[in-house]
């Protein structure tokens, strides 16, 4: 019976708040409901009104329009209106607050606000999958758009597992130091052990790092650029407004105010690329020195840690651990003693390294106990296999106009082969493309700094397609961050005078995973500075025929003579052939000497410490298992359907998404509002940069989960269960065992948010095991609130007791789960404390800070575990009919 003044809730729009019935209209066929909190009036047909009467029971807390509250002790009905007793007062339902909401499972069940049982199942599946993800040992290692290269993941796993990672990553060029550092950061960021990161890089690498972080790991960094510097003195500390920053080294060197602002901001991790360029007397070194050794992680990246002398190398080690590396003399003495230790261990190593490259347990313990392996990781091409052979040719040209004709002839000779061309500037790249169009018909694309990131992605994608562009013309930016292993021919115009920049160019193709030999083609104008560089690189350094170690030292030795010869040619003078021949001869001799010296200095123990195949294989096997599992794909497609995101499979495990009809809160990635293509296949993702690689690490997955679980969606359902048994009532309750501790403790390893499912019947008996699985779920059909209204004693008498019974069962399960987590915590971290204590006695590279952190970490986790409590997340009432 509808009466004026009654309070009603819209089942379709519960966010409108409590509505008040203002009138019965049209001869009793329509009602008028006013939602004052939303300033709306709705008119509903009596026959199909999606309305539920707002009714509270004894024990419920209600809010009044005067902002007061009280607990209901008794409910009476007078003239069709509810009157609530409490605090010695009697209040008509008309005085209830208009903004009262029904979001908790108990509130919604009591108010008759139900979701579809499929939504309840989707929410429960999300909770279970999220629990598995947070416990996973590969969380943060899944989402990188990278190939699964063992030595990179070994280093990432080893460093990310430390309490305070402060290391020198010194793999040779092309082995992936940037990927290693990025994997470590990604793992630590997603597990919330760190949140604020500063990356310091040479100016030429700022864009490369930004692109790598965004394209490969979906991390968006802010760049310290001119506009940032212009605002740094006028506003509050801009370093506190974002979490992730990339800063050019020269800014830190030249801007004292910037350095002070950076020091005033707290950092969890500082990364320095090309760390050998950091002058121990410079501002950058001074900044790094003040970054708290006991509170912030640090990663220094350099392919040549000792190329500028042992003094600078020692200065870098002292940045990592000033307590461990105290004086240069002590370091030299230790190094001498260490070499003796290496000789003593060599025989044991050769015997104990298995045929498959695995290490015996006793050898692993020796490697932990001796050497600098905890501070330095260095892999070399001599140890890591899988690199292609370089085949370089230089082509003398008689006239500058011959350049494009030569290129056209080469492209015709190579037929369908793809070619990457790198030149010096954007203007040069555009000019080459313009003239080439006049000479021949060819599908080609360009790649330069004038293009947006999305345009570059599309250009690279077209180049990667089998029937796509045959030629990509790049400015110098083409030697940043992009790898084109599918291409085997590299054309180099405008050779740079810096051999390290040339190595970066070649490194776009010369990577691990390149399936064929690399053919390098270098045209040059006879008698020009380009001839000087082409011949010096080819016959002096040998860089066109293989990777050259010590390029910085080689360049430093001959830079002056090289520049003099080049400058003379650029000024119109005749090339001094004799001087060039002499330069090439001296360079060749010096290069061989440098390589021999580096080869003699190779540290077998450091190599073994930097790559252990067995744990690397185990980690990669776990990642591959996740890659091949279609659970996430199937679940996410269901989530897309729920939020009206249209998806269409365009190839196996690859889908296009459009968001025209999507829920307004759906986390559409930036710049993808018009749609996007996603793939769950790592092999496709690595070669197709325009597609998003979807794993559990992807922000789209995290955002969709937050949207689903951050509201009441799916937290209450009322269903019918058809069976041959007698009439019964069941209550299915989902509790979340939660532990509120600081994120940096990474409690998720032992006790992530854990769903606990319990089912009781109306006799308050535990029937959880009897009602479980898909057979049970498939028999459930959505019910209506009419049943509960017909039998109000269910809500008023049975439901409170059933909820209490569920809570008791959840509490019992919680204690068992907490006990298991505590045992695992003590076993894993207790052993780690013992191991570090033992290592500290034998290896000074293990600092006291690390041991103290391990002990404190274990104590804090134990305290946090004791605070864990179950919280009700969802309810599903089931009535069994015959």
PDB file of N, CA and C in Angstrom, residues 197-289:
ATOM      1  N   UNK A 197      60.760   7.856  -7.553  1.00  0.00           N
ATOM      2  CA  UNK A 197      61.965   7.483  -8.289  1.00  0.00           C
ATOM      3  C   UNK A 197      62.507   8.694  -9.030  1.00  0.00           C
ATOM      4  N   UNK A 198      63.820   8.866  -8.987  1.00  0.00           N
ATOM      5  CA  UNK A 198      64.514   9.899  -9.760  1.00  0.00           C
ATOM      6  C   UNK A 198      65.553   9.208 -10.633  1.00  0.00           C
ATOM      7  N   UNK A 199      65.484   9.476 -11.945  1.00  0.00           N
ATOM      8  CA  UNK A 199      66.457   8.913 -12.888  1.00  0.00           C
ATOM      9  C   UNK A 199      67.309  10.050 -13.425  1.00  0.00           C
ATOM     10  N   UNK A 200      68.618   9.966 -13.248  1.00  0.00           N
ATOM     11  CA  UNK A 200      69.563  10.950 -13.760  1.00  0.00           C
ATOM     12  C   UNK A 200      70.272  10.361 -14.974  1.00  0.00           C
ATOM     13  N   UNK A 201      70.226  11.077 -16.100  1.00  0.00           N
ATOM     14  CA  UNK A 201      70.787  10.553 -17.342  1.00  0.00           C
ATOM     15  C   UNK A 201      71.479  11.667 -18.118  1.00  0.00           C
ATOM     16  N   UNK A 202      72.428  11.313 -18.995  1.00  0.00           N
ATOM     17  CA  UNK A 202      72.981  12.318 -19.905  1.00  0.00           C
ATOM     18  C   UNK A 202      71.861  12.894 -20.778  1.00  0.00           C
ATOM     19  N   UNK A 203      72.035  14.116 -21.247  1.00  0.00           N
ATOM     20  CA  UNK A 203      70.996  14.799 -22.022  1.00  0.00           C
ATOM     21  C   UNK A 203      70.512  13.961 -23.206  1.00  0.00           C
ATOM     22  N   UNK A 204      71.439  13.276 -23.881  1.00  0.00           N
ATOM     23  CA  UNK A 204      71.090  12.538 -25.092  1.00  0.00           C
ATOM     24  C   UNK A 204      70.204  11.328 -24.816  1.00  0.00           C
ATOM     25  N   UNK A 205      70.111  10.920 -23.551  1.00  0.00           N
ATOM     26  CA  UNK A 205      69.344   9.709 -23.223  1.00  0.00           C
ATOM     27  C   UNK A 205      68.023  10.009 -22.525  1.00  0.00           C
ATOM     28  N   UNK A 206      67.699  11.295 -22.325  1.00  0.00           N
ATOM     29  CA  UNK A 206      66.454  11.647 -21.638  1.00  0.00           C
ATOM     30  C   UNK A 206      65.252  11.074 -22.374  1.00  0.00           C
ATOM     31  N   UNK A 207      65.198  11.315 -23.670  1.00  0.00           N
ATOM     32  CA  UNK A 207      64.050  10.845 -24.451  1.00  0.00           C
ATOM     33  C   UNK A 207      64.005   9.325 -24.490  1.00  0.00           C
ATOM     34  N   UNK A 208      65.168   8.689 -24.638  1.00  0.00           N
ATOM     35  CA  UNK A 208      65.203   7.228 -24.680  1.00  0.00           C
ATOM     36  C   UNK A 208      64.617   6.626 -23.406  1.00  0.00           C
ATOM     37  N   UNK A 209      65.012   7.154 -22.259  1.00  0.00           N
ATOM     38  CA  UNK A 209      64.502   6.627 -20.988  1.00  0.00           C
ATOM     39  C   UNK A 209      62.989   6.869 -20.875  1.00  0.00           C
ATOM     40  N   UNK A 210      62.550   8.058 -21.273  1.00  0.00           N
ATOM     41  CA  UNK A 210      61.116   8.348 -21.188  1.00  0.00           C
ATOM     42  C   UNK A 210      60.319   7.356 -22.031  1.00  0.00           C
ATOM     43  N   UNK A 211      60.794   7.130 -23.263  1.00  0.00           N
ATOM     44  CA  UNK A 211      60.096   6.214 -24.173  1.00  0.00           C
ATOM     45  C   UNK A 211      60.130   4.790 -23.637  1.00  0.00           C
ATOM     46  N   UNK A 212      61.302   4.356 -23.161  1.00  0.00           N
ATOM     47  CA  UNK A 212      61.424   2.990 -22.631  1.00  0.00           C
ATOM     48  C   UNK A 212      60.461   2.761 -21.474  1.00  0.00           C
ATOM     49  N   UNK A 213      60.417   3.717 -20.552  1.00  0.00           N
ATOM     50  CA  UNK A 213      59.551   3.560 -19.384  1.00  0.00           C
ATOM     51  C   UNK A 213      58.076   3.535 -19.795  1.00  0.00           C
ATOM     52  N   UNK A 214      57.719   4.382 -20.752  1.00  0.00           N
ATOM     53  CA  UNK A 214      56.306   4.477 -21.154  1.00  0.00           C
ATOM     54  C   UNK A 214      55.889   3.310 -22.030  1.00  0.00           C
ATOM     55  N   UNK A 215      56.676   3.031 -23.071  1.00  0.00           N
ATOM     56  CA  UNK A 215      56.286   2.003 -24.035  1.00  0.00           C
ATOM     57  C   UNK A 215      56.430   0.601 -23.462  1.00  0.00           C
ATOM     58  N   UNK A 216      57.476   0.369 -22.737  1.00  0.00           N
ATOM     59  CA  UNK A 216      57.730  -0.997 -22.270  1.00  0.00           C
ATOM     60  C   UNK A 216      57.054  -1.320 -20.934  1.00  0.00           C
ATOM     61  N   UNK A 217      56.911  -0.305 -20.062  1.00  0.00           N
ATOM     62  CA  UNK A 217      56.449  -0.593 -18.706  1.00  0.00           C
ATOM     63  C   UNK A 217      55.244   0.241 -18.270  1.00  0.00           C
ATOM     64  N   UNK A 218      54.696   1.044 -19.174  1.00  0.00           N
ATOM     65  CA  UNK A 218      53.510   1.855 -18.857  1.00  0.00           C
ATOM     66  C   UNK A 218      53.744   2.767 -17.655  1.00  0.00           C
ATOM     67  N   UNK A 219      54.976   3.244 -17.511  1.00  0.00           N
ATOM     68  CA  UNK A 219      55.311   4.180 -16.446  1.00  0.00           C
ATOM     69  C   UNK A 219      55.517   5.555 -17.072  1.00  0.00           C
ATOM     70  N   UNK A 220      54.792   6.540 -16.590  1.00  0.00           N
ATOM     71  CA  UNK A 220      54.871   7.886 -17.152  1.00  0.00           C
ATOM     72  C   UNK A 220      55.705   8.772 -16.228  1.00  0.00           C
ATOM     73  N   UNK A 221      56.880   9.143 -16.680  1.00  0.00           N
ATOM     74  CA  UNK A 221      57.787   9.982 -15.902  1.00  0.00           C
ATOM     75  C   UNK A 221      57.649  11.445 -16.316  1.00  0.00           C
ATOM     76  N   UNK A 222      57.840  12.333 -15.366  1.00  0.00           N
ATOM     77  CA  UNK A 222      57.930  13.767 -15.657  1.00  0.00           C
ATOM     78  C   UNK A 222      59.381  14.099 -15.971  1.00  0.00           C
ATOM     79  N   UNK A 223      59.588  14.946 -16.960  1.00  0.00           N
ATOM     80  CA  UNK A 223      60.943  15.305 -17.375  1.00  0.00           C
ATOM     81  C   UNK A 223      61.294  16.686 -16.836  1.00  0.00           C
ATOM     82  N   UNK A 224      62.465  16.802 -16.252  1.00  0.00           N
ATOM     83  CA  UNK A 224      62.976  18.105 -15.808  1.00  0.00           C
ATOM     84  C   UNK A 224      63.501  18.827 -17.052  1.00  0.00           C
ATOM     85  N   UNK A 225      62.679  19.744 -17.581  1.00  0.00           N
ATOM     86  CA  UNK A 225      63.034  20.462 -18.801  1.00  0.00           C
ATOM     87  C   UNK A 225      63.070  21.966 -18.530  1.00  0.00           C
ATOM     88  N   UNK A 226      63.104  22.752 -19.580  1.00  0.00           N
ATOM     89  CA  UNK A 226      63.235  24.200 -19.410  1.00  0.00           C
ATOM     90  C   UNK A 226      62.059  24.799 -18.653  1.00  0.00           C
ATOM     91  N   UNK A 227      60.856  24.358 -18.953  1.00  0.00           N
ATOM     92  CA  UNK A 227      59.683  24.908 -18.258  1.00  0.00           C
ATOM     93  C   UNK A 227      59.706  24.527 -16.780  1.00  0.00           C
ATOM     94  N   UNK A 228      60.185  23.323 -16.489  1.00  0.00           N
ATOM     95  CA  UNK A 228      60.322  22.892 -15.087  1.00  0.00           C
ATOM     96  C   UNK A 228      61.315  23.804 -14.365  1.00  0.00           C
ATOM     97  N   UNK A 229      62.452  24.045 -15.012  1.00  0.00           N
ATOM     98  CA  UNK A 229      63.483  24.880 -14.398  1.00  0.00           C
ATOM     99  C   UNK A 229      63.004  26.319 -14.224  1.00  0.00           C
ATOM    100  N   UNK A 230      62.177  26.783 -15.157  1.00  0.00           N
ATOM    101  CA  UNK A 230      61.669  28.154 -15.063  1.00  0.00           C
ATOM    102  C   UNK A 230      60.737  28.333 -13.868  1.00  0.00           C
ATOM    103  N   UNK A 231      60.050  27.261 -13.502  1.00  0.00           N
ATOM    104  CA  UNK A 231      59.075  27.335 -12.402  1.00  0.00           C
ATOM    105  C   UNK A 231      59.670  26.966 -11.045  1.00  0.00           C
ATOM    106  N   UNK A 232      60.857  26.374 -11.035  1.00  0.00           N
ATOM    107  CA  UNK A 232      61.382  25.790  -9.807  1.00  0.00           C
ATOM    108  C   UNK A 232      61.592  26.831  -8.709  1.00  0.00           C
ATOM    109  N   UNK A 233      61.900  28.083  -9.095  1.00  0.00           N
ATOM    110  CA  UNK A 233      62.126  29.130  -8.092  1.00  0.00           C
ATOM    111  C   UNK A 233      60.856  29.886  -7.735  1.00  0.00           C
ATOM    112  N   UNK A 234      59.842  29.772  -8.602  1.00  0.00           N
ATOM    113  CA  UNK A 234      58.641  30.577  -8.404  1.00  0.00           C
ATOM    114  C   UNK A 234      57.565  29.867  -7.589  1.00  0.00           C
ATOM    115  N   UNK A 235      57.619  28.560  -7.534  1.00  0.00           N
ATOM    116  CA  UNK A 235      56.545  27.804  -6.884  1.00  0.00           C
ATOM    117  C   UNK A 235      57.117  26.928  -5.788  1.00  0.00           C
ATOM    118  N   UNK A 236      56.224  26.191  -5.151  1.00  0.00           N
ATOM    119  CA  UNK A 236      56.660  25.196  -4.177  1.00  0.00           C
ATOM    120  C   UNK A 236      57.475  24.131  -4.898  1.00  0.00           C
ATOM    121  N   UNK A 237      58.063  23.239  -4.122  1.00  0.00           N
ATOM    122  CA  UNK A 237      58.947  22.214  -4.677  1.00  0.00           C
ATOM    123  C   UNK A 237      58.195  21.323  -5.665  1.00  0.00           C
ATOM    124  N   UNK A 238      58.504  21.477  -6.957  1.00  0.00           N
ATOM    125  CA  UNK A 238      57.811  20.698  -7.987  1.00  0.00           C
ATOM    126  C   UNK A 238      58.119  19.209  -7.886  1.00  0.00           C
ATOM    127  N   UNK A 239      59.227  18.866  -7.239  1.00  0.00           N
ATOM    128  CA  UNK A 239      59.560  17.453  -7.074  1.00  0.00           C
ATOM    129  C   UNK A 239      58.575  16.739  -6.154  1.00  0.00           C
ATOM    130  N   UNK A 240      57.791  17.505  -5.414  1.00  0.00           N
ATOM    131  CA  UNK A 240      56.809  16.899  -4.508  1.00  0.00           C
ATOM    132  C   UNK A 240      55.439  16.728  -5.166  1.00  0.00           C
ATOM    133  N   UNK A 241      55.290  17.271  -6.383  1.00  0.00           N
ATOM    134  CA  UNK A 241      53.984  17.222  -7.042  1.00  0.00           C
ATOM    135  C   UNK A 241      53.764  15.951  -7.847  1.00  0.00           C
ATOM    136  N   UNK A 242      54.840  15.261  -8.201  1.00  0.00           N
ATOM    137  CA  UNK A 242      54.736  13.985  -8.916  1.00  0.00           C
ATOM    138  C   UNK A 242      55.638  12.970  -8.212  1.00  0.00           C
ATOM    139  N   UNK A 243      55.568  11.727  -8.688  1.00  0.00           N
ATOM    140  CA  UNK A 243      56.318  10.652  -8.035  1.00  0.00           C
ATOM    141  C   UNK A 243      57.549  10.210  -8.829  1.00  0.00           C
ATOM    142  N   UNK A 244      57.483  10.314 -10.155  1.00  0.00           N
ATOM    143  CA  UNK A 244      58.515   9.748 -11.023  1.00  0.00           C
ATOM    144  C   UNK A 244      59.116  10.844 -11.890  1.00  0.00           C
ATOM    145  N   UNK A 245      60.453  10.968 -11.869  1.00  0.00           N
ATOM    146  CA  UNK A 245      61.130  12.047 -12.595  1.00  0.00           C
ATOM    147  C   UNK A 245      62.344  11.526 -13.358  1.00  0.00           C
ATOM    148  N   UNK A 246      62.577  12.149 -14.521  1.00  0.00           N
ATOM    149  CA  UNK A 246      63.816  11.966 -15.277  1.00  0.00           C
ATOM    150  C   UNK A 246      64.479  13.330 -15.368  1.00  0.00           C
ATOM    151  N   UNK A 247      65.747  13.398 -14.972  1.00  0.00           N
ATOM    152  CA  UNK A 247      66.454  14.680 -14.929  1.00  0.00           C
ATOM    153  C   UNK A 247      67.769  14.587 -15.698  1.00  0.00           C
ATOM    154  N   UNK A 248      68.020  15.492 -16.645  1.00  0.00           N
ATOM    155  CA  UNK A 248      69.323  15.511 -17.324  1.00  0.00           C
ATOM    156  C   UNK A 248      70.437  15.829 -16.327  1.00  0.00           C
ATOM    157  N   UNK A 249      71.559  15.153 -16.480  1.00  0.00           N
ATOM    158  CA  UNK A 249      72.671  15.349 -15.535  1.00  0.00           C
ATOM    159  C   UNK A 249      73.161  16.789 -15.531  1.00  0.00           C
ATOM    160  N   UNK A 250      73.167  17.410 -16.710  1.00  0.00           N
ATOM    161  CA  UNK A 250      73.746  18.759 -16.759  1.00  0.00           C
ATOM    162  C   UNK A 250      72.930  19.737 -15.910  1.00  0.00           C
ATOM    163  N   UNK A 251      71.620  19.476 -15.779  1.00  0.00           N
ATOM    164  CA  UNK A 251      70.784  20.345 -14.936  1.00  0.00           C
ATOM    165  C   UNK A 251      71.220  20.246 -13.481  1.00  0.00           C
ATOM    166  N   UNK A 252      71.512  19.036 -13.052  1.00  0.00           N
ATOM    167  CA  UNK A 252      71.956  18.852 -11.674  1.00  0.00           C
ATOM    168  C   UNK A 252      73.336  19.461 -11.460  1.00  0.00           C
ATOM    169  N   UNK A 253      74.176  19.403 -12.501  1.00  0.00           N
ATOM    170  CA  UNK A 253      75.525  19.948 -12.404  1.00  0.00           C
ATOM    171  C   UNK A 253      75.517  21.476 -12.364  1.00  0.00           C
ATOM    172  N   UNK A 254      74.629  22.087 -13.154  1.00  0.00           N
ATOM    173  CA  UNK A 254      74.698  23.536 -13.366  1.00  0.00           C
ATOM    174  C   UNK A 254      73.716  24.338 -12.525  1.00  0.00           C
ATOM    175  N   UNK A 255      72.697  23.687 -11.977  1.00  0.00           N
ATOM    176  CA  UNK A 255      71.651  24.428 -11.268  1.00  0.00           C
ATOM    177  C   UNK A 255      71.655  24.047  -9.791  1.00  0.00           C
ATOM    178  N   UNK A 256      72.310  24.868  -8.993  1.00  0.00           N
ATOM    179  CA  UNK A 256      72.427  24.575  -7.566  1.00  0.00           C
ATOM    180  C   UNK A 256      71.055  24.564  -6.893  1.00  0.00           C
ATOM    181  N   UNK A 257      70.181  25.478  -7.326  1.00  0.00           N
ATOM    182  CA  UNK A 257      68.852  25.550  -6.716  1.00  0.00           C
ATOM    183  C   UNK A 257      68.069  24.265  -6.986  1.00  0.00           C
ATOM    184  N   UNK A 258      68.206  23.729  -8.199  1.00  0.00           N
ATOM    185  CA  UNK A 258      67.536  22.463  -8.541  1.00  0.00           C
ATOM    186  C   UNK A 258      68.043  21.345  -7.647  1.00  0.00           C
ATOM    187  N   UNK A 259      69.342  21.306  -7.454  1.00  0.00           N
ATOM    188  CA  UNK A 259      69.930  20.274  -6.595  1.00  0.00           C
ATOM    189  C   UNK A 259      69.351  20.358  -5.189  1.00  0.00           C
ATOM    190  N   UNK A 260      69.217  21.566  -4.644  1.00  0.00           N
ATOM    191  CA  UNK A 260      68.673  21.722  -3.299  1.00  0.00           C
ATOM    192  C   UNK A 260      67.213  21.281  -3.234  1.00  0.00           C
ATOM    193  N   UNK A 261      66.448  21.617  -4.265  1.00  0.00           N
ATOM    194  CA  UNK A 261      65.055  21.176  -4.305  1.00  0.00           C
ATOM    195  C   UNK A 261      64.977  19.650  -4.337  1.00  0.00           C
ATOM    196  N   UNK A 262      65.844  19.039  -5.121  1.00  0.00           N
ATOM    197  CA  UNK A 262      65.852  17.577  -5.206  1.00  0.00           C
ATOM    198  C   UNK A 262      66.236  16.955  -3.873  1.00  0.00           C
ATOM    199  N   UNK A 263      67.174  17.571  -3.166  1.00  0.00           N
ATOM    200  CA  UNK A 263      67.583  17.057  -1.857  1.00  0.00           C
ATOM    201  C   UNK A 263      66.481  17.220  -0.824  1.00  0.00           C
ATOM    202  N   UNK A 264      65.648  18.246  -0.998  1.00  0.00           N
ATOM    203  CA  UNK A 264      64.546  18.473  -0.047  1.00  0.00           C
ATOM    204  C   UNK A 264      63.417  17.468  -0.226  1.00  0.00           C
ATOM    205  N   UNK A 265      63.405  16.781  -1.356  1.00  0.00           N
ATOM    206  CA  UNK A 265      62.341  15.804  -1.635  1.00  0.00           C
ATOM    207  C   UNK A 265      62.807  14.412  -1.226  1.00  0.00           C
ATOM    208  N   UNK A 266      61.925  13.595  -0.664  1.00  0.00           N
ATOM    209  CA  UNK A 266      62.308  12.219  -0.312  1.00  0.00           C
ATOM    210  C   UNK A 266      62.301  11.331  -1.554  1.00  0.00           C
ATOM    211  N   UNK A 267      63.307  10.464  -1.676  1.00  0.00           N
ATOM    212  CA  UNK A 267      63.381   9.537  -2.804  1.00  0.00           C
ATOM    213  C   UNK A 267      63.512   8.111  -2.275  1.00  0.00           C
ATOM    214  N   UNK A 268      62.795   7.199  -2.928  1.00  0.00           N
ATOM    215  CA  UNK A 268      62.914   5.786  -2.575  1.00  0.00           C
ATOM    216  C   UNK A 268      63.965   5.088  -3.423  1.00  0.00           C
ATOM    217  N   UNK A 269      64.163   5.597  -4.646  1.00  0.00           N
ATOM    218  CA  UNK A 269      65.135   4.992  -5.556  1.00  0.00           C
ATOM    219  C   UNK A 269      65.705   6.066  -6.461  1.00  0.00           C
ATOM    220  N   UNK A 270      67.029   6.057  -6.618  1.00  0.00           N
ATOM    221  CA  UNK A 270      67.706   6.956  -7.555  1.00  0.00           C
ATOM    222  C   UNK A 270      68.479   6.086  -8.546  1.00  0.00           C
ATOM    223  N   UNK A 271      68.287   6.348  -9.834  1.00  0.00           N
ATOM    224  CA  UNK A 271      68.953   5.598 -10.895  1.00  0.00           C
ATOM    225  C   UNK A 271      69.843   6.555 -11.674  1.00  0.00           C
ATOM    226  N   UNK A 272      71.076   6.149 -11.941  1.00  0.00           N
ATOM    227  CA  UNK A 272      72.009   6.989 -12.702  1.00  0.00           C
ATOM    228  C   UNK A 272      72.511   6.189 -13.893  1.00  0.00           C
ATOM    229  N   UNK A 273      72.185   6.642 -15.104  1.00  0.00           N
ATOM    230  CA  UNK A 273      72.687   5.976 -16.309  1.00  0.00           C
ATOM    231  C   UNK A 273      73.993   6.630 -16.744  1.00  0.00           C
ATOM    232  N   UNK A 274      74.832   5.826 -17.419  1.00  0.00           N
ATOM    233  CA  UNK A 274      76.164   6.296 -17.827  1.00  0.00           C
ATOM    234  C   UNK A 274      76.892   6.877 -16.612  1.00  0.00           C
ATOM    235  N   UNK A 275      76.896   6.113 -15.546  1.00  0.00           N
ATOM    236  CA  UNK A 275      77.408   6.614 -14.267  1.00  0.00           C
ATOM    237  C   UNK A 275      78.902   6.922 -14.306  1.00  0.00           C
ATOM    238  N   UNK A 276      79.631   6.343 -15.262  1.00  0.00           N
ATOM    239  CA  UNK A 276      81.074   6.621 -15.333  1.00  0.00           C
ATOM    240  C   UNK A 276      81.351   8.082 -15.680  1.00  0.00           C
ATOM    241  N   UNK A 277      80.310   8.793 -16.177  1.00  0.00           N
ATOM    242  CA  UNK A 277      80.496  10.217 -16.488  1.00  0.00           C
ATOM    243  C   UNK A 277      80.313  11.106 -15.250  1.00  0.00           C
ATOM    244  N   UNK A 278      79.888  10.536 -14.131  1.00  0.00           N
ATOM    245  CA  UNK A 278      79.677  11.334 -12.924  1.00  0.00           C
ATOM    246  C   UNK A 278      81.036  11.645 -12.292  1.00  0.00           C
ATOM    247  N   UNK A 279      81.387  12.919 -12.311  1.00  0.00           N
ATOM    248  CA  UNK A 279      82.676  13.379 -11.772  1.00  0.00           C
ATOM    249  C   UNK A 279      82.609  13.408 -10.244  1.00  0.00           C
ATOM    250  N   UNK A 280      83.534  12.717  -9.548  1.00  0.00           N
ATOM    251  CA  UNK A 280      83.524  12.725  -8.079  1.00  0.00           C
ATOM    252  C   UNK A 280      83.584  14.118  -7.471  1.00  0.00           C
ATOM    253  N   UNK A 281      84.022  15.107  -8.261  1.00  0.00           N
ATOM    254  CA  UNK A 281      84.101  16.478  -7.749  1.00  0.00           C
ATOM    255  C   UNK A 281      82.912  17.330  -8.202  1.00  0.00           C
ATOM    256  N   UNK A 282      81.976  16.732  -8.944  1.00  0.00           N
ATOM    257  CA  UNK A 282      80.877  17.497  -9.506  1.00  0.00           C
ATOM    258  C   UNK A 282      79.657  17.556  -8.610  1.00  0.00           C
ATOM    259  N   UNK A 283      78.672  18.368  -9.033  1.00  0.00           N
ATOM    260  CA  UNK A 283      77.441  18.563  -8.263  1.00  0.00           C
ATOM    261  C   UNK A 283      76.583  17.301  -8.209  1.00  0.00           C
ATOM    262  N   UNK A 284      76.561  16.549  -9.324  1.00  0.00           N
ATOM    263  CA  UNK A 284      75.752  15.325  -9.342  1.00  0.00           C
ATOM    264  C   UNK A 284      76.258  14.335  -8.309  1.00  0.00           C
ATOM    265  N   UNK A 285      77.576  14.185  -8.230  1.00  0.00           N
ATOM    266  CA  UNK A 285      78.153  13.285  -7.229  1.00  0.00           C
ATOM    267  C   UNK A 285      77.823  13.773  -5.823  1.00  0.00           C
ATOM    268  N   UNK A 286      77.877  15.095  -5.645  1.00  0.00           N
ATOM    269  CA  UNK A 286      77.533  15.648  -4.336  1.00  0.00           C
ATOM    270  C   UNK A 286      76.091  15.374  -3.956  1.00  0.00           C
ATOM    271  N   UNK A 287      75.188  15.465  -4.951  1.00  0.00           N
ATOM    272  CA  UNK A 287      73.785  15.157  -4.697  1.00  0.00           C
ATOM    273  C   UNK A 287      73.618  13.693  -4.298  1.00  0.00           C
ATOM    274  N   UNK A 288      74.251  12.801  -5.071  1.00  0.00           N
ATOM    275  CA  UNK A 288      74.112  11.370  -4.797  1.00  0.00           C
ATOM    276  C   UNK A 288      74.699  11.003  -3.437  1.00  0.00           C
ATOM    277  N   UNK A 289      75.740  11.704  -3.064  1.00  0.00           N
ATOM    278  CA  UNK A 289      76.391  11.435  -1.775  1.00  0.00           C
ATOM    279  C   UNK A 289      75.447  11.712  -0.612  1.00  0.00           C
TER     280      UNK A 289
END
